[in-house]
GROMACS .gro file of C-alpha atoms in nm:
model
  363
    1MET     CA    1  11.906  -3.703  -1.061
    2ASP     CA    2  12.174  -3.969  -1.006
    3GLN     CA    3  11.979  -4.112  -0.716
    4ASN     CA    4  11.670  -4.155  -0.940
    5ILE     CA    5  11.873  -4.335  -1.206
    6LYS     CA    6  12.029  -4.555  -0.939
    7GLY     CA    7  11.684  -4.634  -0.801
    8GLU     CA    8  11.560  -4.730  -1.146
    9GLN     CA    9  11.864  -4.952  -1.198
   10ILE     CA   10  11.798  -5.124  -0.868
   11SER     CA   11  11.431  -5.182  -0.952
   12THR     CA   12  11.524  -5.325  -1.293
   13ARG     CA   13  11.775  -5.556  -1.128
   14GLU     CA   14  11.513  -5.670  -0.881
   15PHE     CA   15  11.267  -5.734  -1.164
   16PHE     CA   16  11.506  -5.963  -1.348
   17LEU     CA   17  11.599  -6.136  -1.025
   18SER     CA   18  11.229  -6.206  -0.959
   19VAL     CA   19  11.189  -6.343  -1.313
   20PHE     CA   20  11.492  -6.571  -1.275
   21LYS     CA   21  11.368  -6.675  -0.932
   22TYR     CA   22  11.028  -6.766  -1.081
   23PHE     CA   23  11.184  -6.978  -1.354
   24ARG     CA   24  11.403  -7.147  -1.095
   25PHE     CA   25  11.087  -7.220  -0.898
   26LEU     CA   26  10.931  -7.381  -1.211
   27GLY     CA   27  11.248  -7.581  -1.263
   28ASN     CA   28  11.228  -7.712  -0.909
   29ASN     CA   29  10.878  -7.838  -0.988
   30TRP     CA   30  10.966  -7.994  -1.322
   31GLN     CA   31  10.831  -8.331  -1.210
   32LEU     CA   32  10.479  -8.190  -1.165
   33LEU     CA   33  10.495  -8.010  -1.502
   34LEU     CA   34  10.615  -8.324  -1.680
   35VAL     CA   35  10.339  -8.530  -1.521
   36ALA     CA   36  10.077  -8.273  -1.631
   37LEU     CA   37  10.211  -8.276  -1.988
   38ILE     CA   38  10.210  -8.656  -2.003
   39VAL     CA   39   9.865  -8.691  -1.844
   40GLY     CA   40   9.713  -8.437  -2.085
   41SER     CA   41   9.864  -8.612  -2.387
   42ILE     CA   42   9.758  -8.957  -2.269
   43TYR     CA   43   9.404  -8.835  -2.207
   44ASP     CA   44   9.368  -8.701  -2.560
   45ILE     CA   45   9.522  -9.014  -2.713
   46ILE     CA   46   9.270  -9.230  -2.528
   47ASN     CA   47   8.986  -8.994  -2.618
   48ASN     CA   48   9.074  -8.993  -2.989
   49THR     CA   49   9.135  -9.367  -3.004
   50PHE     CA   50   8.858  -9.515  -2.792
   51LEU     CA   51   8.604  -9.255  -2.678
   52ASP     CA   52   8.573  -9.027  -2.981
   53SER     CA   53   8.608  -9.270  -3.273
   54GLU     CA   54   8.404  -9.077  -3.532
   55ASP     CA   55   8.564  -9.112  -3.875
   56THR     CA   56   8.570  -8.860  -4.155
   57TYR     CA   57   8.536  -8.948  -4.522
   58SER     CA   58   8.736  -8.793  -4.803
   59GLY     CA   59   8.632  -8.798  -5.170
   60GLN     CA   60   8.736  -8.639  -5.496
   61ILE     CA   61   8.616  -8.580  -5.850
   62THR     CA   62   8.850  -8.524  -6.144
   63PHE     CA   63   8.733  -8.354  -6.463
   64HIS     CA   64   8.836  -8.152  -6.765
   65LEU     CA   65   8.693  -7.810  -6.846
   66GLU     CA   66   8.679  -7.697  -7.209
   67LEU     CA   67   8.600  -7.328  -7.250
   68GLU     CA   68   8.688  -7.277  -7.617
   69GLY     CA   69   8.467  -7.380  -7.907
   70GLY     CA   70   8.553  -7.592  -8.209
   71GLY     CA   71   8.476  -7.569  -8.577
   72THR     CA   72   8.114  -7.473  -8.535
   73GLN     CA   73   8.207  -7.164  -8.338
   74ASN     CA   74   8.458  -7.068  -8.605
   75GLN     CA   75   8.177  -7.082  -8.861
   76LEU     CA   76   7.966  -6.857  -8.640
   77GLY     CA   77   8.256  -6.623  -8.564
   78GLY     CA   78   8.149  -6.358  -8.814
   79PHE     CA   79   7.792  -6.363  -8.688
   80ALA     CA   80   7.909  -6.335  -8.324
   81SER     CA   81   8.141  -6.047  -8.408
   82ALA     CA   82   7.853  -5.861  -8.570
   83PHE     CA   83   7.677  -5.865  -8.232
   84GLY     CA   84   7.996  -5.781  -8.041
   85LEU     CA   85   8.017  -6.122  -7.872
   86GLY     CA   86   8.390  -6.172  -7.925
   87ALA     CA   87   8.384  -6.539  -8.020
   88GLY     CA   88   8.762  -6.561  -8.039
   89ALA     CA   89   8.944  -6.837  -7.860
   90GLY     CA   90   9.123  -6.596  -7.628
   91GLN     CA   91   8.804  -6.466  -7.474
   92ALA     CA   92   8.840  -6.676  -7.160
   93GLN     CA   93   9.206  -6.591  -7.108
   94GLY     CA   94   9.398  -6.290  -6.985
   95GLY     CA   95   9.198  -6.069  -6.750
   96SER     CA   96   8.868  -6.247  -6.808
   97LEU     CA   97   8.670  -6.375  -6.510
   98LEU     CA   98   8.660  -6.719  -6.669
   99ALA     CA   99   9.038  -6.744  -6.713
  100SER     CA  100   9.179  -7.076  -6.600
  101SER     CA  101   9.386  -6.901  -6.332
  102ASN     CA  102   9.061  -6.797  -6.158
  103PHE     CA  103   8.909  -7.144  -6.141
  104GLU     CA  104   8.999  -7.220  -5.780
  105ALA     CA  105   8.875  -6.881  -5.658
  106ILE     CA  106   8.550  -6.921  -5.853
  107ILE     CA  107   8.463  -7.269  -5.729
  108LEU     CA  108   8.534  -7.171  -5.366
  109SER     CA  109   8.347  -6.841  -5.391
  110GLY     CA  110   8.037  -6.762  -5.190
  111ASN     CA  111   7.829  -6.726  -5.507
  112VAL     CA  112   7.899  -7.081  -5.627
  113PHE     CA  113   7.866  -7.229  -5.277
  114HIS     CA  114   7.532  -7.055  -5.214
  115ASN     CA  115   7.394  -7.175  -5.545
  116ALA     CA  116   7.505  -7.526  -5.452
  117PHE     CA  117   7.321  -7.494  -5.119
  118MET     CA  118   6.997  -7.416  -5.305
  119ARG     CA  119   7.023  -7.715  -5.540
  120GLU     CA  120   6.804  -8.016  -5.478
  121VAL     CA  121   6.956  -8.356  -5.402
  122LYS     CA  122   6.782  -8.691  -5.402
  123ILE     CA  123   6.759  -8.858  -5.062
  124GLY     CA  124   6.598  -9.196  -5.096
  125ASN     CA  125   6.264  -9.140  -5.269
  126ARG     CA  126   6.240  -8.768  -5.199
  127LYS     CA  127   6.419  -8.449  -5.295
  128GLU     CA  128   6.557  -8.197  -5.048
  129LEU     CA  129   6.755  -7.874  -5.065
  130PHE     CA  130   7.120  -7.950  -5.007
  131ILE     CA  131   7.146  -7.695  -4.724
  132ASN     CA  132   6.872  -7.873  -4.527
  133TYR     CA  133   7.031  -8.210  -4.606
  134PHE     CA  134   7.367  -8.083  -4.480
  135ILE     CA  135   7.219  -7.955  -4.152
  136ASP     CA  136   7.054  -8.293  -4.088
  137SER     CA  137   7.344  -8.515  -4.196
  138SER     CA  138   7.663  -8.338  -4.088
  139ASP     CA  139   7.816  -8.289  -3.744
  140ILE     CA  140   7.749  -7.915  -3.739
  141LYS     CA  141   7.463  -7.967  -3.490
  142ARG     CA  142   7.696  -8.133  -3.239
  143LYS     CA  143   8.003  -7.916  -3.289
  144GLU     CA  144   7.959  -7.560  -3.417
  145TRP     CA  145   7.597  -7.535  -3.303
  146GLY     CA  146   7.608  -7.779  -3.013
  147GLY     CA  147   7.674  -7.523  -2.740
  148ASN     CA  148   7.919  -7.536  -2.449
  149LEU     CA  149   7.951  -7.436  -2.084
  150PHE     CA  150   7.901  -7.069  -2.169
  151ARG     CA  151   7.613  -7.086  -2.419
  152GLY     CA  152   7.332  -7.324  -2.509
  153PRO     CA  153   7.271  -7.504  -2.840
  154SER     CA  154   7.209  -7.281  -3.141
  155PRO     CA  155   6.853  -7.263  -3.281
  156TYR     CA  156   7.005  -7.273  -3.630
  157SER     CA  157   6.985  -7.651  -3.633
  158GLU     CA  158   6.602  -7.644  -3.628
  159TYR     CA  159   6.563  -7.403  -3.921
  160ARG     CA  160   6.444  -7.531  -4.259
  161PHE     CA  161   6.522  -7.342  -4.578
  162LYS     CA  162   6.278  -7.301  -4.866
  163LYS     CA  163   6.363  -7.278  -5.234
  164LYS     CA  164   6.419  -6.912  -5.324
  165ASP     CA  165   6.674  -6.673  -5.465
  166ILE     CA  166   6.976  -6.591  -5.250
  167SER     CA  167   6.897  -6.217  -5.273
  168GLU     CA  168   6.568  -6.282  -5.092
  169PHE     CA  169   6.728  -6.431  -4.781
  170THR     CA  170   6.668  -6.265  -4.444
  171PRO     CA  171   6.957  -6.157  -4.217
  172TYR     CA  172   6.886  -6.460  -3.996
  173GLU     CA  173   6.912  -6.694  -4.296
  174ASN     CA  174   7.233  -6.524  -4.406
  175GLN     CA  175   7.387  -6.593  -4.064
  176ILE     CA  176   7.309  -6.964  -4.096
  177LEU     CA  177   7.439  -6.959  -4.451
  178ALA     CA  178   7.765  -6.799  -4.337
  179ASP     CA  179   7.824  -7.071  -4.075
  180ILE     CA  180   7.765  -7.351  -4.326
  181TYR     CA  181   7.979  -7.178  -4.590
  182THR     CA  182   8.269  -7.144  -4.344
  183LYS     CA  183   8.247  -7.510  -4.241
  184LEU     CA  184   8.236  -7.643  -4.598
  185TYR     CA  185   8.499  -7.396  -4.721
  186ASN     CA  186   8.744  -7.532  -4.464
  187VAL     CA  187   8.696  -7.893  -4.580
  188THR     CA  188   8.690  -7.831  -4.957
  189ARG     CA  189   8.987  -7.773  -5.182
  190VAL     CA  190   9.060  -7.749  -5.555
  191GLU     CA  191   9.384  -7.875  -5.707
  192PRO     CA  192   9.473  -7.844  -6.078
  193ASP     CA  193   9.693  -8.123  -6.211
  194LYS     CA  194  10.038  -7.978  -6.276
  195ASN     CA  195  10.113  -8.222  -6.556
  196SER     CA  196   9.782  -8.184  -6.743
  197SER     CA  197   9.473  -7.968  -6.782
  198LEU     CA  198   9.271  -8.184  -6.540
  199ILE     CA  199   9.119  -8.041  -6.222
  200SER     CA  200   9.023  -8.220  -5.899
  201ILE     CA  201   8.780  -8.118  -5.625
  202TYR     CA  202   8.836  -8.271  -5.280
  203SER     CA  203   8.619  -8.260  -4.970
  204THR     CA  204   8.598  -8.430  -4.632
  205THR     CA  205   8.297  -8.458  -4.400
  206SER     CA  206   8.179  -8.685  -4.117
  207ASN     CA  207   7.920  -8.852  -4.343
  208GLU     CA  208   8.023  -9.070  -4.637
  209LYS     CA  209   7.712  -9.011  -4.847
  210LEU     CA  210   7.717  -8.639  -4.764
  211THR     CA  211   8.075  -8.608  -4.888
  212LYS     CA  212   7.983  -8.766  -5.221
  213ASP     CA  213   7.668  -8.555  -5.262
  214TRP     CA  214   7.851  -8.233  -5.170
  215ILE     CA  215   8.127  -8.282  -5.427
  216GLU     CA  216   7.874  -8.365  -5.700
  217THR     CA  217   7.648  -8.073  -5.602
  218LEU     CA  218   7.938  -7.829  -5.599
  219MET     CA  219   8.045  -7.962  -5.938
  220GLY     CA  220   7.696  -7.900  -6.076
  221ALA     CA  221   7.682  -7.546  -5.933
  222THR     CA  222   8.022  -7.469  -6.086
  223GLU     CA  223   7.905  -7.594  -6.425
  224ASP     CA  224   7.594  -7.374  -6.400
  225PHE     CA  225   7.807  -7.071  -6.312
  226TYR     CA  226   8.042  -7.116  -6.608
  227ARG     CA  227   7.753  -7.178  -6.845
  228ASP     CA  228   7.564  -6.870  -6.729
  229MET     CA  229   7.869  -6.642  -6.740
  230LYS     CA  230   7.999  -6.772  -7.074
  231THR     CA  231   7.662  -6.731  -7.248
  232LYS     CA  232   7.528  -6.428  -7.055
  233LYS     CA  233   7.588  -6.169  -7.327
  234THR     CA  234   7.458  -6.396  -7.603
  235LYS     CA  235   7.140  -6.466  -7.405
  236GLN     CA  236   7.081  -6.094  -7.352
  237ILE     CA  237   7.105  -6.033  -7.727
  238LEU     CA  238   6.888  -6.338  -7.792
  239ARG     CA  239   6.610  -6.193  -7.575
  240VAL     CA  240   6.620  -5.871  -7.778
  241GLN     CA  241   6.613  -6.061  -8.106
  242GLU     CA  242   6.325  -6.281  -7.988
  243GLY     CA  243   6.131  -5.968  -7.894
  244ARG     CA  244   6.180  -5.829  -8.245
  245LEU     CA  245   6.078  -6.165  -8.391
  246ASP     CA  246   5.755  -6.162  -8.188
  247SER     CA  247   5.682  -5.804  -8.306
  248LEU     CA  248   5.728  -5.904  -8.670
  249ALA     CA  249   5.508  -6.207  -8.624
  250TYR     CA  250   5.232  -5.991  -8.475
  251ALA     CA  251   5.262  -5.737  -8.760
  252MET     CA  252   5.241  -6.016  -9.020
  253LYS     CA  253   4.927  -6.160  -8.862
  254TYR     CA  254   4.768  -5.814  -8.856
  255ASN     CA  255   4.852  -5.759  -9.225
  256ASP     CA  256   4.719  -6.105  -9.314
  257LYS     CA  257   4.386  -6.013  -9.159
  258ARG     CA  258   4.373  -5.682  -9.353
  259ILE     CA  259   4.456  -5.858  -9.681
  260ALA     CA  260   4.190  -6.122  -9.618
  261ARG     CA  261   3.935  -5.850  -9.541
  262LEU     CA  262   4.020  -5.645  -9.854
  263THR     CA  263   4.014  -5.957 -10.073
  264PHE     CA  264   3.665  -6.029  -9.947
  265ASP     CA  265   3.541  -5.667  -9.982
  266ASN     CA  266   3.697  -5.562 -10.315
  267PRO     CA  267   3.463  -5.755 -10.553
  268ASN     CA  268   3.169  -5.572 -10.396
  269VAL     CA  269   3.331  -5.225 -10.392
  270VAL     CA  270   3.336  -4.984 -10.685
  271ASP     CA  271   3.604  -4.757 -10.532
  272PRO     CA  272   3.932  -4.822 -10.726
  273SER     CA  273   4.146  -4.719 -10.426
  274GLY     CA  274   4.059  -5.054 -10.261
  275ILE     CA  275   4.278  -5.236 -10.514
  276MET     CA  276   4.563  -4.994 -10.440
  277ARG     CA  277   4.535  -5.050 -10.065
  278GLN     CA  278   4.537  -5.425 -10.119
  279GLN     CA  279   4.853  -5.402 -10.330
  280GLN     CA  280   5.019  -5.176 -10.075
  281ILE     CA  281   4.940  -5.408  -9.785
  282THR     CA  282   5.061  -5.705  -9.991
  283ARG     CA  283   5.396  -5.529 -10.049
  284ASP     CA  284   5.419  -5.450  -9.677
  285ASN     CA  285   5.343  -5.810  -9.595
  286THR     CA  286   5.615  -5.932  -9.834
  287TYR     CA  287   5.865  -5.696  -9.668
  288LEU     CA  288   5.758  -5.813  -9.320
  289SER     CA  289   5.789  -6.176  -9.430
  290ASN     CA  290   6.145  -6.120  -9.548
  291GLN     CA  291   6.230  -5.943  -9.223
  292TYR     CA  292   6.065  -6.218  -9.020
  293TYR     CA  293   6.256  -6.502  -9.182
  294THR     CA  294   6.582  -6.307  -9.158
  295GLN     CA  295   6.516  -6.247  -8.791
  296LEU     CA  296   6.422  -6.614  -8.743
  297ALA     CA  297   6.758  -6.713  -8.894
  298ASN     CA  298   6.933  -6.473  -8.652
  299VAL     CA  299   6.757  -6.628  -8.353
  300GLU     CA  300   6.847  -6.978  -8.468
  301SER     CA  301   7.209  -6.874  -8.512
  302LEU     CA  302   7.217  -6.725  -8.162
  303ASN     CA  303   7.073  -7.046  -8.018
  304ARG     CA  304   7.341  -7.247  -8.192
  305LEU     CA  305   7.604  -7.001  -8.066
  306ILE     CA  306   7.482  -7.048  -7.707
  307ILE     CA  307   7.523  -7.423  -7.745
  308GLU     CA  308   7.871  -7.373  -7.886
  309GLN     CA  309   7.970  -7.128  -7.610
  310THR     CA  310   7.851  -7.360  -7.333
  311PRO     CA  311   8.158  -7.494  -7.148
  312ILE     CA  312   8.203  -7.870  -7.154
  313PHE     CA  313   8.272  -8.042  -6.821
  314THR     CA  314   8.399  -8.395  -6.880
  315VAL     CA  315   8.419  -8.605  -6.564
  316LEU     CA  316   8.708  -8.849  -6.585
  317GLU     CA  317   8.703  -8.979  -6.228
  318PRO     CA  318   8.364  -8.956  -6.054
  319VAL     CA  319   8.307  -8.987  -5.680
  320ARG     CA  320   8.267  -9.355  -5.600
  321LEU     CA  321   8.165  -9.526  -5.277
  322PRO     CA  322   8.317  -9.641  -5.049
  323LEU     CA  323   8.524  -9.331  -4.976
  324GLN     CA  324   8.860  -9.311  -4.806
  325ILE     CA  325   8.840  -9.294  -4.425
  326VAL     CA  326   9.055  -9.020  -4.277
  327LYS     CA  327   9.183  -9.069  -3.921
  328LYS     CA  328   9.239  -8.778  -3.685
  329THR     CA  329   9.585  -8.623  -3.669
  330GLY     CA  330   9.794  -8.576  -3.357
  331LEU     CA  331   9.752  -8.199  -3.340
  332SER     CA  332   9.479  -8.210  -3.075
  333THR     CA  333   9.696  -8.445  -2.865
  334ARG     CA  334   9.978  -8.193  -2.846
  335LEU     CA  335   9.733  -7.914  -2.769
  336SER     CA  336   9.581  -8.105  -2.478
  337GLY     CA  337   9.925  -8.168  -2.332
  338LEU     CA  338  10.012  -7.798  -2.356
  339ILE     CA  339   9.680  -7.702  -2.198
  340ALA     CA  340   9.749  -7.936  -1.906
  341LEU     CA  341  10.102  -7.793  -1.873
  342VAL     CA  342   9.977  -7.432  -1.862
  343ALA     CA  343   9.707  -7.528  -1.611
  344MET     CA  344   9.965  -7.690  -1.381
  345ILE     CA  345  10.191  -7.382  -1.402
  346PHE     CA  346   9.894  -7.167  -1.303
  347ILE     CA  347   9.803  -7.396  -1.011
  348ILE     CA  348  10.151  -7.417  -0.860
  349THR     CA  349  10.200  -7.041  -0.907
  350ILE     CA  350   9.878  -6.966  -0.722
  351ARG     CA  351   9.977  -7.212  -0.450
  352LYS     CA  352  10.323  -7.052  -0.407
  353THR     CA  353  10.173  -6.703  -0.394
  354TYR     CA  354   9.923  -6.814  -0.132
  355LEU     CA  355  10.193  -6.974   0.083
  356ASP     CA  356  10.414  -6.663   0.057
  357VAL     CA  357  10.126  -6.436   0.161
  358MET     CA  358  10.035  -6.658   0.456
  359SER     CA  359  10.399  -6.673   0.564
  360GLU     CA  360  10.432  -6.293   0.560
  361ASN     CA  361  10.111  -6.252   0.759
  362SER     CA  362  10.227  -6.501   1.023
  363ASN     CA  363  10.547  -6.308   1.067
   0.00000   0.00000   0.00000
């Protein structure tokens, strides 16, 4: 038992001695390691400065979002409450989806981004889906989809999207969509102003015009999302009320035809019940008319309520050309130096191992 413990202690001692010996070996070759680190760093500095001089362009848009209504909504508050719409000013606060605390998460969500991808942008004299415009104008073809030593270029760059609902996309289209979403998500940020209620959207791409168009397209998709969510319940009730209005209109037209027919037939009919039927239909028509105009007033009120509930996006600082040019940072320079250092450690280690093995075999 003691001999086993002693053997383990000896093997542990030998292990640490080999580790220390290896680090001493690296220290003896510090000149080679330093040269590798310097050469790697110099290479990346030259590459970033002279060989790879592609600039990126950063833009921003600053706006104010008003979710609460004014005096008109207060006048319609009783009407909205009757339909359960909750027109109070606190509707968009607390745990609501449209609370101001959720704005950053909403604008960077997949739903808003995907809707922005399907919006049309004007390119010269023609219109194109933004997602196709992004594929053609960004650097995604050369970088993410450009291929490398282990795989060829991606066929995604040749695909053209057609205008359709996101739910109708195929798995192949969803894969392309996910790549584009990831790329744009990483270069887009939202920053509320700490000293005011203003909000700014920033983005950076390799194309100046693309940066401007992306920020404006994302802004439009965000506005659509807030408008649809804020007025969703009211629009659902409006569709029901419009259906009832159409039914009343049809019933009134049918009664008008019956009254016209009885008015024409009664002078030539001896049966006294004809007069009674005419009076009854006239009363029904009067009742339907009252219901129709009441329903028409309800529909008009709901339409006004939708306008009042629609959030107001006021742009205070639009995206203006020319945009700010963003130079590359030094992160890649440090990484290249470290890569060269690790590669040199690997090379000299392999060389030492080879020499040790050859020396043992010669002995």
